[in-house]
Coordinates of C-alpha atoms in Angstrom, one line a residue:
Chain A
M1 CA -26.8 -84.6 57.5
V2 CA -26.4 -88.0 58.9
S3 CA -27.0 -90.9 56.1
D4 CA -25.8 -94.6 57.2
V5 CA -27.7 -96.4 53.7
E6 CA -26.8 -99.4 52.0
H7 CA -26.7 -98.8 48.7
P8 CA -24.4 -95.6 48.5
R9 CA -26.2 -92.0 47.2
E10 CA -23.4 -91.9 44.4
E11 CA -23.5 -95.8 43.2
I12 CA -27.1 -94.5 42.3
L13 CA -26.2 -91.8 40.1
A14 CA -23.3 -92.8 38.6
D15 CA -25.4 -96.2 37.7
R16 CA -27.9 -93.3 35.6
A17 CA -24.9 -91.5 34.5
Q18 CA -23.9 -93.9 32.4
N19 CA -26.7 -94.6 30.0
G20 CA -26.5 -91.9 28.8
R21 CA -29.5 -90.3 28.7
A22 CA -32.9 -89.6 30.8
E23 CA -32.7 -92.6 33.1
P24 CA -36.6 -93.7 34.7
L25 CA -37.2 -94.0 37.8
G26 CA -40.2 -95.8 39.1
I27 CA -42.2 -94.1 42.3
I28 CA -44.8 -96.6 43.7
A29 CA -46.9 -93.8 45.4
G30 CA -48.7 -93.9 48.2
G31 CA -51.4 -90.6 49.8
G32 CA -49.7 -86.7 50.7
A33 CA -47.1 -84.9 49.6
L34 CA -44.4 -87.1 49.6
P35 CA -44.8 -89.0 46.3
R36 CA -44.6 -85.9 44.2
I37 CA -41.2 -83.8 45.6
V38 CA -39.5 -87.8 45.4
A39 CA -40.9 -86.7 42.1
Q40 CA -39.8 -83.7 41.5
E41 CA -36.1 -84.0 43.0
A42 CA -35.6 -86.8 41.2
A43 CA -36.7 -85.3 37.5
K44 CA -34.6 -81.8 39.2
Q45 CA -31.7 -84.7 39.0
G46 CA -32.3 -86.3 35.8
W47 CA -34.4 -89.7 35.9
V48 CA -38.1 -89.7 34.6
P49 CA -39.9 -89.9 36.7
V50 CA -43.0 -93.0 35.7
I51 CA -45.9 -93.2 38.7
V52 CA -48.4 -95.9 39.2
A53 CA -50.3 -94.9 42.3
V54 CA -51.9 -97.3 44.9
A55 CA -53.9 -96.5 47.9
D56 CA -54.6 -93.0 49.3
G57 CA -53.0 -92.2 46.2
R58 CA -54.8 -92.5 43.4
A59 CA -56.7 -89.7 44.9
S60 CA -53.7 -86.9 43.5
D61 CA -53.0 -85.5 39.8
W62 CA -49.7 -87.3 38.9
S63 CA -49.2 -85.1 35.4
P64 CA -46.8 -84.2 33.7
W65 CA -45.4 -87.5 35.0
P66 CA -46.5 -90.8 33.4
H67 CA -48.6 -92.6 35.5
L68 CA -51.3 -95.8 36.2
S69 CA -53.6 -96.2 38.8
I70 CA -54.4 -99.3 39.8
P71 CA -55.9 -101.1 42.9
W72 CA -54.3 -104.0 44.9
S73 CA -55.9 -106.0 43.1
H74 CA -54.2 -104.9 39.9
V75 CA -50.7 -104.3 41.2
G76 CA -49.4 -107.0 38.5
E77 CA -50.6 -104.2 36.2
G78 CA -48.7 -102.3 38.1
L79 CA -45.3 -104.2 36.9
S80 CA -45.6 -104.5 34.4
F81 CA -46.4 -101.1 33.1
L82 CA -43.0 -100.0 34.8
R83 CA -41.7 -102.6 33.4
A84 CA -42.5 -101.0 29.5
S85 CA -41.3 -98.0 30.6
G86 CA -37.9 -98.6 30.7
V87 CA -38.2 -98.7 34.5
K88 CA -35.1 -100.7 36.9
K89 CA -35.1 -98.6 39.7
I90 CA -38.1 -98.4 41.9
A91 CA -39.0 -96.1 44.9
I92 CA -41.2 -96.1 46.9
G93 CA -43.8 -93.3 49.5
G94 CA -46.3 -92.2 50.8
T95 CA -49.6 -93.5 53.0
I96 CA -51.8 -96.4 52.5
S97 CA -53.7 -97.0 54.8
V98 CA -56.1 -99.0 53.5
R99 CA -53.9 -102.3 54.2
P100 CA -54.0 -104.6 50.4
D101 CA -56.7 -106.8 51.8
F102 CA -56.1 -109.7 49.3
R103 CA -58.5 -111.6 50.4
S104 CA -61.5 -110.6 49.9
M105 CA -60.5 -108.7 45.9
V106 CA -61.1 -110.7 42.4
P107 CA -57.6 -110.3 41.2
S108 CA -55.9 -109.8 37.9
F109 CA -54.4 -112.3 35.2
R110 CA -51.2 -110.1 35.7
T111 CA -51.8 -110.2 39.5
L112 CA -52.3 -113.7 40.2
S113 CA -48.3 -115.0 40.0
L114 CA -47.5 -112.7 42.8
L115 CA -50.1 -114.0 44.6
P116 CA -47.7 -116.5 46.2
D117 CA -45.5 -114.1 47.5
I118 CA -48.6 -111.7 48.6
F119 CA -50.1 -114.4 50.6
R120 CA -46.2 -115.0 52.6
A121 CA -46.4 -111.4 53.4
M122 CA -49.3 -110.8 54.2
R123 CA -49.0 -113.0 57.7
G124 CA -46.2 -110.7 59.4
G125 CA -46.9 -106.8 60.8
D126 CA -46.9 -103.7 57.8
D127 CA -42.2 -104.7 57.8
T128 CA -43.5 -107.5 57.8
L129 CA -44.3 -106.5 54.1
L130 CA -43.1 -104.5 53.1
R131 CA -39.4 -106.5 53.4
A132 CA -41.5 -109.6 52.0
C133 CA -43.2 -107.3 49.1
T134 CA -39.6 -106.2 48.0
T135 CA -38.4 -110.0 47.7
A136 CA -41.1 -110.2 44.9
V137 CA -40.3 -107.7 43.5
A138 CA -36.8 -107.7 43.3
R139 CA -37.3 -111.4 41.6
R140 CA -39.1 -109.7 39.3
G141 CA -35.9 -107.6 38.1
F142 CA -36.0 -104.5 39.8
E143 CA -34.3 -102.6 42.5
F144 CA -36.0 -100.3 45.1
V145 CA -34.0 -97.4 46.4
A146 CA -34.1 -94.8 49.5
I147 CA -35.8 -91.8 49.3
H148 CA -33.6 -90.6 51.0
D149 CA -30.5 -91.3 48.3
I150 CA -33.4 -89.1 45.6
A151 CA -33.7 -86.7 48.1
P152 CA -31.2 -86.2 50.8
K153 CA -32.5 -83.1 52.1
L154 CA -36.0 -85.0 53.2
L155 CA -33.2 -87.4 56.0
M156 CA -34.3 -85.7 59.7
S157 CA -30.7 -84.7 60.7
E158 CA -29.4 -84.8 64.4
G159 CA -30.1 -81.3 66.8
T160 CA -33.5 -78.9 68.0
L161 CA -33.9 -77.5 64.4
T162 CA -35.7 -75.0 66.4
R163 CA -35.4 -71.4 68.5
R164 CA -37.5 -74.1 70.9
Q165 CA -35.3 -76.3 73.1
P166 CA -36.9 -78.8 75.1
S167 CA -37.3 -78.1 79.4
Q168 CA -35.6 -80.9 81.0
R169 CA -39.1 -83.0 82.5
E170 CA -39.9 -82.1 78.3
E171 CA -36.7 -84.6 78.2
L172 CA -37.6 -87.7 80.1
A173 CA -40.7 -86.6 78.4
L174 CA -38.9 -87.3 75.6
V175 CA -36.8 -90.4 76.8
R176 CA -39.8 -91.9 78.0
G177 CA -41.4 -92.0 74.1
F178 CA -38.6 -93.1 72.5
L179 CA -38.7 -96.2 74.6
A180 CA -41.7 -96.9 74.2
A181 CA -42.0 -96.1 70.4
R182 CA -39.0 -98.3 69.9
R183 CA -40.2 -100.9 72.1
L184 CA -43.1 -100.7 69.7
G185 CA -41.0 -101.0 66.4
E186 CA -39.5 -104.5 68.0
L187 CA -43.2 -105.8 68.2
D188 CA -43.4 -104.5 63.7
V189 CA -46.8 -102.7 65.5
G190 CA -46.1 -98.8 65.0
Q191 CA -43.4 -95.4 65.4
A192 CA -44.9 -93.2 66.8
A193 CA -46.1 -92.8 70.8
V194 CA -46.9 -89.8 72.9
A195 CA -45.9 -89.7 75.9
S196 CA -45.5 -87.7 79.5
P197 CA -42.6 -87.5 81.5
D198 CA -44.7 -89.3 84.2
R199 CA -45.6 -91.8 81.9
V200 CA -47.2 -93.0 78.0
I201 CA -49.8 -92.4 77.0
A202 CA -50.7 -93.2 72.6
L203 CA -49.0 -95.6 71.2
E204 CA -49.5 -95.8 67.2
G205 CA -51.6 -99.0 65.9
I206 CA -52.4 -99.0 62.6
E207 CA -54.7 -95.8 62.9
G208 CA -50.7 -93.5 62.5
T209 CA -50.2 -90.9 64.1
R210 CA -53.0 -88.4 62.1
E211 CA -55.7 -90.9 64.8
M212 CA -53.3 -91.2 67.3
L213 CA -52.7 -87.0 67.4
E214 CA -56.6 -87.4 67.4
R215 CA -56.9 -89.1 70.2
V216 CA -54.5 -87.3 72.2
R217 CA -56.3 -84.3 71.3
G218 CA -60.2 -85.9 72.5
L219 CA -58.4 -86.8 76.0
R220 CA -56.9 -84.1 76.9
A221 CA -60.2 -82.2 76.5
R222 CA -61.8 -84.4 78.7
G223 CA -58.9 -84.1 81.8
R224 CA -57.9 -86.9 81.4
I225 CA -53.8 -85.4 80.4
G226 CA -53.2 -82.7 83.6
D227 CA -52.9 -79.6 82.4
K228 CA -49.9 -78.8 83.1
E229 CA -48.2 -82.6 82.0
P230 CA -46.0 -82.1 79.9
C231 CA -46.7 -84.7 76.4
V232 CA -44.6 -85.2 73.2
L233 CA -44.5 -87.1 70.4
V234 CA -41.6 -89.4 68.7
K235 CA -41.3 -91.4 66.3
T236 CA -38.6 -93.1 65.1
V237 CA -37.8 -96.5 62.9
K238 CA -37.6 -99.6 63.7
P239 CA -34.3 -101.4 65.0
Q240 CA -35.2 -104.1 62.3
Q241 CA -36.3 -102.4 59.1
D242 CA -34.7 -101.7 56.1
R243 CA -34.6 -98.1 55.2
R244 CA -35.4 -97.8 51.5
F245 CA -39.1 -98.1 53.6
D246 CA -41.9 -97.1 54.9
L247 CA -39.7 -94.5 57.5
P248 CA -41.3 -92.5 60.2
A249 CA -42.1 -89.3 58.3
I250 CA -43.2 -85.4 59.8
G251 CA -44.8 -82.8 57.8
P252 CA -46.2 -79.6 58.3
S253 CA -49.8 -81.4 59.2
T254 CA -47.8 -83.2 61.9
I255 CA -46.5 -79.9 63.4
A256 CA -50.5 -78.6 64.0
E257 CA -52.0 -82.1 65.4
A258 CA -50.0 -81.7 67.8
A259 CA -50.7 -78.5 68.9
A260 CA -54.2 -79.6 68.7
A261 CA -53.0 -82.2 71.0
G262 CA -51.3 -80.0 73.2
L263 CA -48.2 -81.2 72.7
R264 CA -44.8 -79.7 73.7
G265 CA -43.0 -80.3 70.9
I266 CA -41.6 -83.6 68.5
G267 CA -38.5 -86.1 68.5
V268 CA -37.6 -88.3 65.4
S269 CA -35.1 -90.6 65.0
A270 CA -32.3 -89.0 63.5
G271 CA -30.7 -90.5 59.3
G272 CA -34.0 -93.2 60.0
A273 CA -37.1 -90.6 59.5
L274 CA -38.0 -88.2 56.8
I275 CA -38.9 -84.0 57.8
I276 CA -41.8 -83.3 54.3
E277 CA -41.3 -79.2 53.3
A278 CA -38.7 -79.4 56.1
D279 CA -39.5 -74.8 55.8
R280 CA -43.2 -75.1 55.7
L281 CA -43.2 -77.2 58.8
L282 CA -40.2 -75.7 61.2
S283 CA -41.4 -72.4 60.8
A284 CA -45.1 -74.1 61.6
A285 CA -43.6 -74.6 65.0
E286 CA -41.7 -71.2 65.9
V287 CA -45.8 -70.0 66.1
E288 CA -47.0 -72.7 67.5
G289 CA -43.8 -72.8 70.2
L290 CA -43.0 -76.7 69.2
F291 CA -39.3 -78.2 69.4
V292 CA -38.8 -80.3 66.9
V293 CA -35.3 -82.6 68.0
G294 CA -33.6 -85.2 65.7
R295 CA -31.6 -87.8 68.5
A296 CA -29.2 -90.2 66.1
L297 CA -29.4 -93.0 69.0
P298 CA -32.4 -93.2 70.9
P299 CA -31.8 -92.6 74.9
E300 CA -32.6 -96.8 76.0
T301 CA -32.1 -96.5 79.6
G302 CA -33.6 -94.2 82.5
A303 CA -37.2 -94.8 82.5
S304 CA -38.4 -97.9 82.0
A305 CA -40.2 -97.8 84.7
Chain B
M1 CA -60.6 -121.2 89.7
V2 CA -56.8 -120.6 90.0
S3 CA -55.3 -118.5 92.1
D4 CA -51.6 -118.0 93.5
V5 CA -52.3 -114.6 95.9
E6 CA -49.6 -114.1 98.3
H7 CA -52.3 -113.9 100.8
P8 CA -53.9 -116.5 101.8
R9 CA -58.5 -115.9 101.9
E10 CA -58.2 -118.4 104.3
E11 CA -55.7 -116.4 107.0
I12 CA -58.0 -112.9 105.8
L13 CA -61.1 -114.7 106.8
A14 CA -59.6 -116.3 109.7
D15 CA -58.3 -112.6 110.9
R16 CA -62.2 -111.3 110.7
A17 CA -63.6 -114.9 113.0
Q18 CA -61.4 -112.9 115.1
N19 CA -63.0 -109.9 116.4
G20 CA -66.3 -112.0 117.7
R21 CA -68.0 -108.9 115.7
A22 CA -68.3 -108.2 112.3
E23 CA -65.5 -106.2 111.1
P24 CA -65.5 -103.1 108.5
L25 CA -63.7 -103.5 105.2
G26 CA -62.4 -100.3 104.0
I27 CA -63.3 -100.3 99.6
I28 CA -61.9 -97.4 97.6
A29 CA -63.9 -97.5 94.6
G30 CA -64.4 -96.4 91.0
G31 CA -66.8 -97.1 89.0
G32 CA -68.7 -99.8 87.2
A33 CA -70.0 -102.7 88.6
L34 CA -67.3 -103.9 90.2
P35 CA -67.0 -102.6 93.3
R36 CA -70.4 -102.1 94.3
I37 CA -70.2 -106.4 93.8
V38 CA -67.2 -106.9 95.8
A39 CA -68.6 -105.1 98.4
Q40 CA -72.6 -107.5 98.0
E41 CA -69.7 -110.8 97.8
A42 CA -68.0 -109.2 101.7
A43 CA -71.2 -108.5 103.3
K44 CA -72.7 -111.6 102.1
Q45 CA -69.4 -113.0 103.9
G46 CA -70.1 -111.1 106.9
W47 CA -68.1 -108.0 106.0
V48 CA -69.1 -104.6 107.0
P49 CA -68.1 -102.6 103.9
V50 CA -67.4 -99.4 104.3
I51 CA -66.6 -97.4 100.8
V52 CA -64.3 -94.4 100.1
A53 CA -66.3 -93.3 96.4
V54 CA -62.7 -91.1 94.2
A55 CA -63.1 -90.2 90.4
D56 CA -65.7 -92.6 88.2
G57 CA -67.1 -93.7 91.6
R58 CA -68.8 -91.4 92.8
A59 CA -71.3 -91.0 90.1
S60 CA -72.6 -94.3 91.9
D61 CA -75.0 -94.6 95.5
W62 CA -73.1 -96.4 97.8
S63 CA -76.2 -96.6 100.6
P64 CA -76.9 -98.9 102.5
W65 CA -73.2 -99.4 103.0
P66 CA -71.9 -96.7 105.1
H67 CA -70.3 -94.3 102.2
L68 CA -67.5 -90.9 101.4
S69 CA -66.9 -89.5 98.2
I70 CA -64.4 -87.2 98.0
P71 CA -61.7 -85.7 94.8
W72 CA -58.8 -87.0 94.3
S73 CA -56.8 -83.7 96.4
H74 CA -59.5 -85.1 99.6
V75 CA -57.9 -88.5 99.8
G76 CA -56.9 -87.0 103.2
E77 CA -60.4 -87.0 104.5
G78 CA -60.9 -90.4 103.3
L79 CA -58.4 -92.2 105.7
S80 CA -59.5 -90.5 108.1
F81 CA -63.0 -91.4 107.3
L82 CA -61.4 -95.4 107.2
R83 CA -59.9 -94.5 110.0
A84 CA -62.5 -94.1 112.2
S85 CA -64.6 -96.3 110.6
G86 CA -62.7 -98.9 112.2
V87 CA -60.9 -100.1 108.8
K88 CA -57.3 -102.0 108.4
K89 CA -58.4 -104.1 105.8
I90 CA -58.9 -102.2 102.1
A91 CA -60.0 -103.4 99.1
I92 CA -59.6 -101.5 95.7
G93 CA -61.6 -101.5 92.9
G94 CA -63.7 -99.7 90.0
T95 CA -62.6 -97.7 85.9
I96 CA -60.7 -94.3 87.6
S97 CA -60.4 -92.0 83.6
V98 CA -59.2 -89.6 85.6
R99 CA -56.3 -89.4 86.5
P100 CA -55.1 -87.2 89.7
D101 CA -53.8 -84.1 88.6
F102 CA -51.8 -83.2 92.0
R103 CA -49.5 -80.7 90.6
S104 CA -52.7 -78.3 89.2
M105 CA -55.4 -79.3 92.5
V106 CA -55.1 -76.7 96.1
P107 CA -55.0 -79.8 98.3
S108 CA -57.0 -80.8 102.2
F109 CA -54.8 -80.6 104.6
R110 CA -55.0 -83.9 105.8
T111 CA -54.2 -84.7 102.0
L112 CA -51.1 -82.6 102.4
S113 CA -49.7 -85.1 104.3
L114 CA -49.7 -87.6 101.9
L115 CA -48.4 -85.8 99.1
P116 CA -44.4 -86.4 99.4
D117 CA -45.5 -90.4 98.2
I118 CA -48.1 -88.9 96.1
F119 CA -45.2 -87.4 93.9
R120 CA -42.9 -90.0 94.1
A121 CA -45.8 -92.4 92.7
M122 CA -45.9 -89.8 90.5
R123 CA -43.4 -90.8 88.3
G124 CA -44.1 -94.1 86.1
G125 CA -47.1 -95.5 84.7
D126 CA -50.3 -96.3 86.0
D127 CA -48.7 -99.6 87.7
T128 CA -45.9 -97.4 89.5
L129 CA -48.4 -94.8 91.1
L130 CA -50.8 -98.1 92.4
R131 CA -47.7 -99.7 93.9
A132 CA -46.5 -96.9 95.4
C133 CA -50.4 -95.5 97.0
T134 CA -49.8 -98.8 98.6
T135 CA -47.2 -98.0 100.5
A136 CA -48.0 -94.5 101.1
V137 CA -51.3 -96.1 102.7
A138 CA -49.8 -99.4 104.1
R139 CA -47.4 -97.2 106.4
R140 CA -50.4 -94.9 107.9
G141 CA -51.8 -98.5 108.9
F142 CA -53.7 -100.0 106.8
E143 CA -53.3 -103.2 104.3
F144 CA -54.7 -104.1 100.9
V145 CA -56.4 -107.4 100.6
A146 CA -56.9 -108.4 96.2
I147 CA -60.8 -108.5 95.4
H148 CA -61.0 -112.0 94.0
D149 CA -59.9 -112.4 98.3
I150 CA -63.3 -111.2 98.8
A151 CA -65.1 -112.9 95.7
P152 CA -63.2 -115.4 94.4
K153 CA -65.5 -116.2 91.5
L154 CA -63.7 -113.0 89.9
L155 CA -61.4 -114.7 89.3
M156 CA -61.1 -115.6 85.8
S157 CA -60.2 -119.3 84.9
E158 CA -58.5 -121.5 82.6
G159 CA -60.2 -122.6 79.3
T160 CA -62.8 -122.0 77.3
L161 CA -65.3 -120.6 78.9
T162 CA -68.2 -120.4 75.6
R163 CA -69.0 -123.5 74.0
R164 CA -67.6 -121.8 70.7
Q165 CA -64.0 -122.5 70.6
P166 CA -60.8 -120.3 68.2
S167 CA -60.2 -122.1 65.3
Q168 CA -56.4 -122.3 64.3
R169 CA -56.9 -119.3 62.4
E170 CA -58.2 -117.4 65.7
E171 CA -55.4 -119.0 68.1
L172 CA -53.3 -117.7 66.0
A173 CA -54.2 -113.9 66.6
L174 CA -54.3 -114.6 70.6
V175 CA -51.0 -115.5 70.3
R176 CA -50.2 -112.4 68.4
G177 CA -52.1 -110.6 71.0
F178 CA -50.9 -111.9 74.0
L179 CA -47.3 -111.3 73.4
A180 CA -48.6 -107.1 72.8
A181 CA -50.6 -107.1 75.6
R182 CA -47.6 -108.9 77.7
R183 CA -44.8 -106.2 76.0
L184 CA -47.0 -103.3 76.7
G185 CA -47.7 -104.2 80.5
E186 CA -44.0 -104.5 80.5
L187 CA -43.7 -100.4 79.8
D188 CA -46.0 -100.2 82.3
V189 CA -48.8 -98.8 79.5
G190 CA -51.9 -100.4 78.9
Q191 CA -53.4 -103.8 79.6
A192 CA -54.9 -104.1 76.4
A193 CA -54.4 -105.3 72.5
V194 CA -56.8 -106.3 69.3
A195 CA -54.8 -108.3 66.9
S196 CA -55.8 -110.7 64.3
P197 CA -53.1 -114.0 62.3
D198 CA -51.3 -110.8 60.8
R199 CA -50.6 -108.6 63.0
V200 CA -51.5 -106.1 65.9
I201 CA -54.1 -103.7 65.0
A202 CA -54.3 -101.5 68.2
L203 CA -53.0 -101.0 71.2
E204 CA -54.1 -99.1 74.7
G205 CA -52.3 -96.8 76.2
I206 CA -53.9 -94.3 78.6
E207 CA -57.9 -94.3 76.6
G208 CA -59.0 -97.7 78.1
T209 CA -60.4 -101.3 76.8
R210 CA -63.7 -99.6 76.3
E211 CA -62.4 -97.0 73.9
M212 CA -59.5 -99.0 72.1
L213 CA -62.6 -101.3 70.9
E214 CA -64.3 -97.8 68.9
R215 CA -61.0 -97.0 67.3
V216 CA -61.3 -100.8 66.5
R217 CA -64.6 -100.7 65.5
G218 CA -64.3 -97.2 63.1
L219 CA -60.0 -99.5 61.5
R220 CA -63.4 -101.5 60.1
A221 CA -66.0 -99.4 59.6
R222 CA -63.5 -98.0 57.0
G223 CA -62.4 -100.1 55.7
R224 CA -58.5 -100.7 57.6
I225 CA -59.4 -104.0 58.9
G226 CA -60.3 -107.4 56.1
D227 CA -64.2 -108.4 56.4
K228 CA -61.9 -111.7 56.3
E229 CA -59.3 -111.4 58.4
P230 CA -60.1 -112.3 62.4
C231 CA -58.9 -110.0 65.0
V232 CA -59.6 -111.0 68.7
L233 CA -59.1 -108.7 72.1
V234 CA -56.1 -109.8 74.9
K235 CA -56.3 -108.7 78.1
T236 CA -53.4 -109.0 79.8
V237 CA -51.8 -108.7 84.1
K238 CA -49.0 -107.0 83.3
P239 CA -45.5 -108.8 84.9
Q240 CA -44.7 -107.3 87.2
Q241 CA -48.7 -106.7 88.7
D242 CA -49.2 -107.0 92.5
R243 CA -52.1 -109.0 92.7
R244 CA -54.0 -107.0 94.5
F245 CA -54.0 -104.7 92.9
D246 CA -55.3 -103.5 89.1
L247 CA -56.4 -106.8 87.0
P248 CA -57.4 -106.3 84.2
A249 CA -61.6 -107.2 83.4
I250 CA -64.1 -108.0 82.1
G251 CA -67.6 -107.5 82.2
P252 CA -70.9 -108.2 80.2
S253 CA -70.4 -104.8 78.4
T254 CA -67.2 -105.9 77.2
I255 CA -68.9 -108.2 75.3
A256 CA -71.2 -105.7 73.2
E257 CA -68.4 -103.4 72.5
A258 CA -65.6 -106.4 70.9
A259 CA -69.0 -107.4 68.9
A260 CA -69.4 -103.6 67.5
A261 CA -66.1 -103.8 66.6
G262 CA -66.0 -107.3 64.4
L263 CA -64.2 -108.1 67.2
R264 CA -63.8 -112.6 67.0
G265 CA -63.0 -113.4 70.1
I266 CA -62.0 -112.6 73.8
G267 CA -58.5 -113.8 75.3
V268 CA -58.0 -113.3 79.3
S269 CA -54.2 -114.4 82.1
A270 CA -56.2 -116.8 83.8
G271 CA -56.1 -116.6 87.8
G272 CA -54.6 -112.4 86.9
A273 CA -57.9 -110.7 85.6
L274 CA -61.8 -110.8 86.3
I275 CA -65.1 -111.8 84.9
I276 CA -67.2 -109.5 86.2
E277 CA -70.9 -111.1 85.9
A278 CA -69.3 -114.1 84.7
D279 CA -73.1 -115.0 84.1
R280 CA -74.4 -112.2 81.5
L281 CA -70.8 -112.0 80.1
L282 CA -71.0 -115.6 79.0
S283 CA -74.3 -115.2 77.9
A284 CA -74.8 -112.6 76.1
A285 CA -71.0 -114.0 74.7
E286 CA -73.5 -117.2 73.5
V287 CA -75.7 -114.6 71.8
E288 CA -73.2 -112.2 69.7
G289 CA -71.2 -116.2 69.1
L290 CA -68.0 -114.2 70.3
F291 CA -65.8 -116.5 72.8
V292 CA -63.9 -116.3 76.3
V293 CA -60.8 -117.8 76.8
G294 CA -59.0 -118.1 79.9
R295 CA -55.0 -118.9 79.5
A296 CA -52.4 -119.5 82.0
L297 CA -49.0 -118.8 80.9
P298 CA -49.0 -116.5 77.4
P299 CA -47.6 -117.6 74.8
E300 CA -44.3 -115.7 74.5
T301 CA -43.2 -117.3 71.3
G302 CA -44.4 -118.4 68.0
A303 CA -45.7 -115.5 67.0
S304 CA -42.5 -111.9 67.0
A305 CA -43.2 -111.2 63.2

């Protein structure tokens, strides 16, 4: 597994050990399987997970861990809850499909003091938003840790993880896809693209990967992608991204969605993306005949047509 | 109207006059109102329009002009038809939602000789495809003319065309949208983007502007765009684009689609985009309260997040 984090894992674990008792780990949890995996992994290592469920994560059952489910307007209460639980370190993960719309909500009293930071944060794309929120939270005495420092097995490794290897033309599609996804990331828009050797098919905006793949399925059903045009999904970390937050992720459902869209495989930035439930994901890929590859350095030349 | 074409209009018109009789103008016609407007305008100026209908254009009625409707596999017959009709100059326009899938079709005999050029063409995005097709067609003795040389009133002018002006925040959304759309164009992907002052919402892939706007409508309906987040559509010419082909276009239906998606207005590259049925388009914009602005030089700084 490749890991080039700024905060070495050993140090984080050492911190925890020094306490002499189980240290709480705050987890700001969106939707999907990821936050629960992180909580389980943290518990296994002796942390006490303390969950603040937001957005899509509010639908999940967070027992047996201490947890609080809050709307965006009560994010201040979320931080108070973490502080009251003795949390110093926070990890954040899971899907957040509804962006906080602070302009049309009535914030709670505890959230009010966060608003100046939040409004500054709203001026950028998602990455800018996250970075600014970090600063706001750090200023209140918390430290963010990366999910893959808690659960290193989640980090995408380099190489082909499936029996099936990309063909020469699929390799060209990967090169084009990585180029497009990186450019998209530079604009702080999305992290995913679908490409063939000949062209870029779709780019991820705020709709997310699942809906982009549904779109590709529709395009294919209507004959707008040729039967023999090999298409691939690429997900890659943004060049400027703080790797403690919002790494691109693939999970078993990504395989199902990619297969439904008629894709040949998936390319992901190694050491800069999460692979969720890798075992289930890879057996699904084998069944569907898709390849899954991790690439450490996306090729930046050769397909700039 | 701004016009910076490589082939001055006077020269084209002079050519036609020297013939002493009505000269045919070949029109390769996709779908939508555009090809018919070009044919009507050409006829008004004394050309005889000769139509080769392809892709989406095959559904239209092309009488009273000489016309041939062909599948992609018979593009060779199309050129023969134009040559037999005495055509030397060709304009191309209209929507082409189905890209030719030459790999899975049986070409006609007349198309066979075009295939090497076509396969070379298929290796790039849409712009590369068009440029390569041009070369193939030019090598067969035809010359391409720009639609806006035939019908200059179609070319988007500079300035605000509606009573409603963009607000300060809408202006920020335009800047961000132009930046994203230009970057997208550099990748030879699409020509359109939807942005707010805070972020890029959607980028056009091969699905086209109409479907991108439907997507934005869906995102808004599901609360993924804030009620008070002002969003705009931007369409702009690709930096490397040969302006005789595939200029981005807006028409009356664009206004309806943008309004349905809850957008505040539309920004278009002046002198590098077509405005189809401008009168109907602008009255629709007034009714919906949308602004329509043409910008000669998209601002490239100030919103790079």
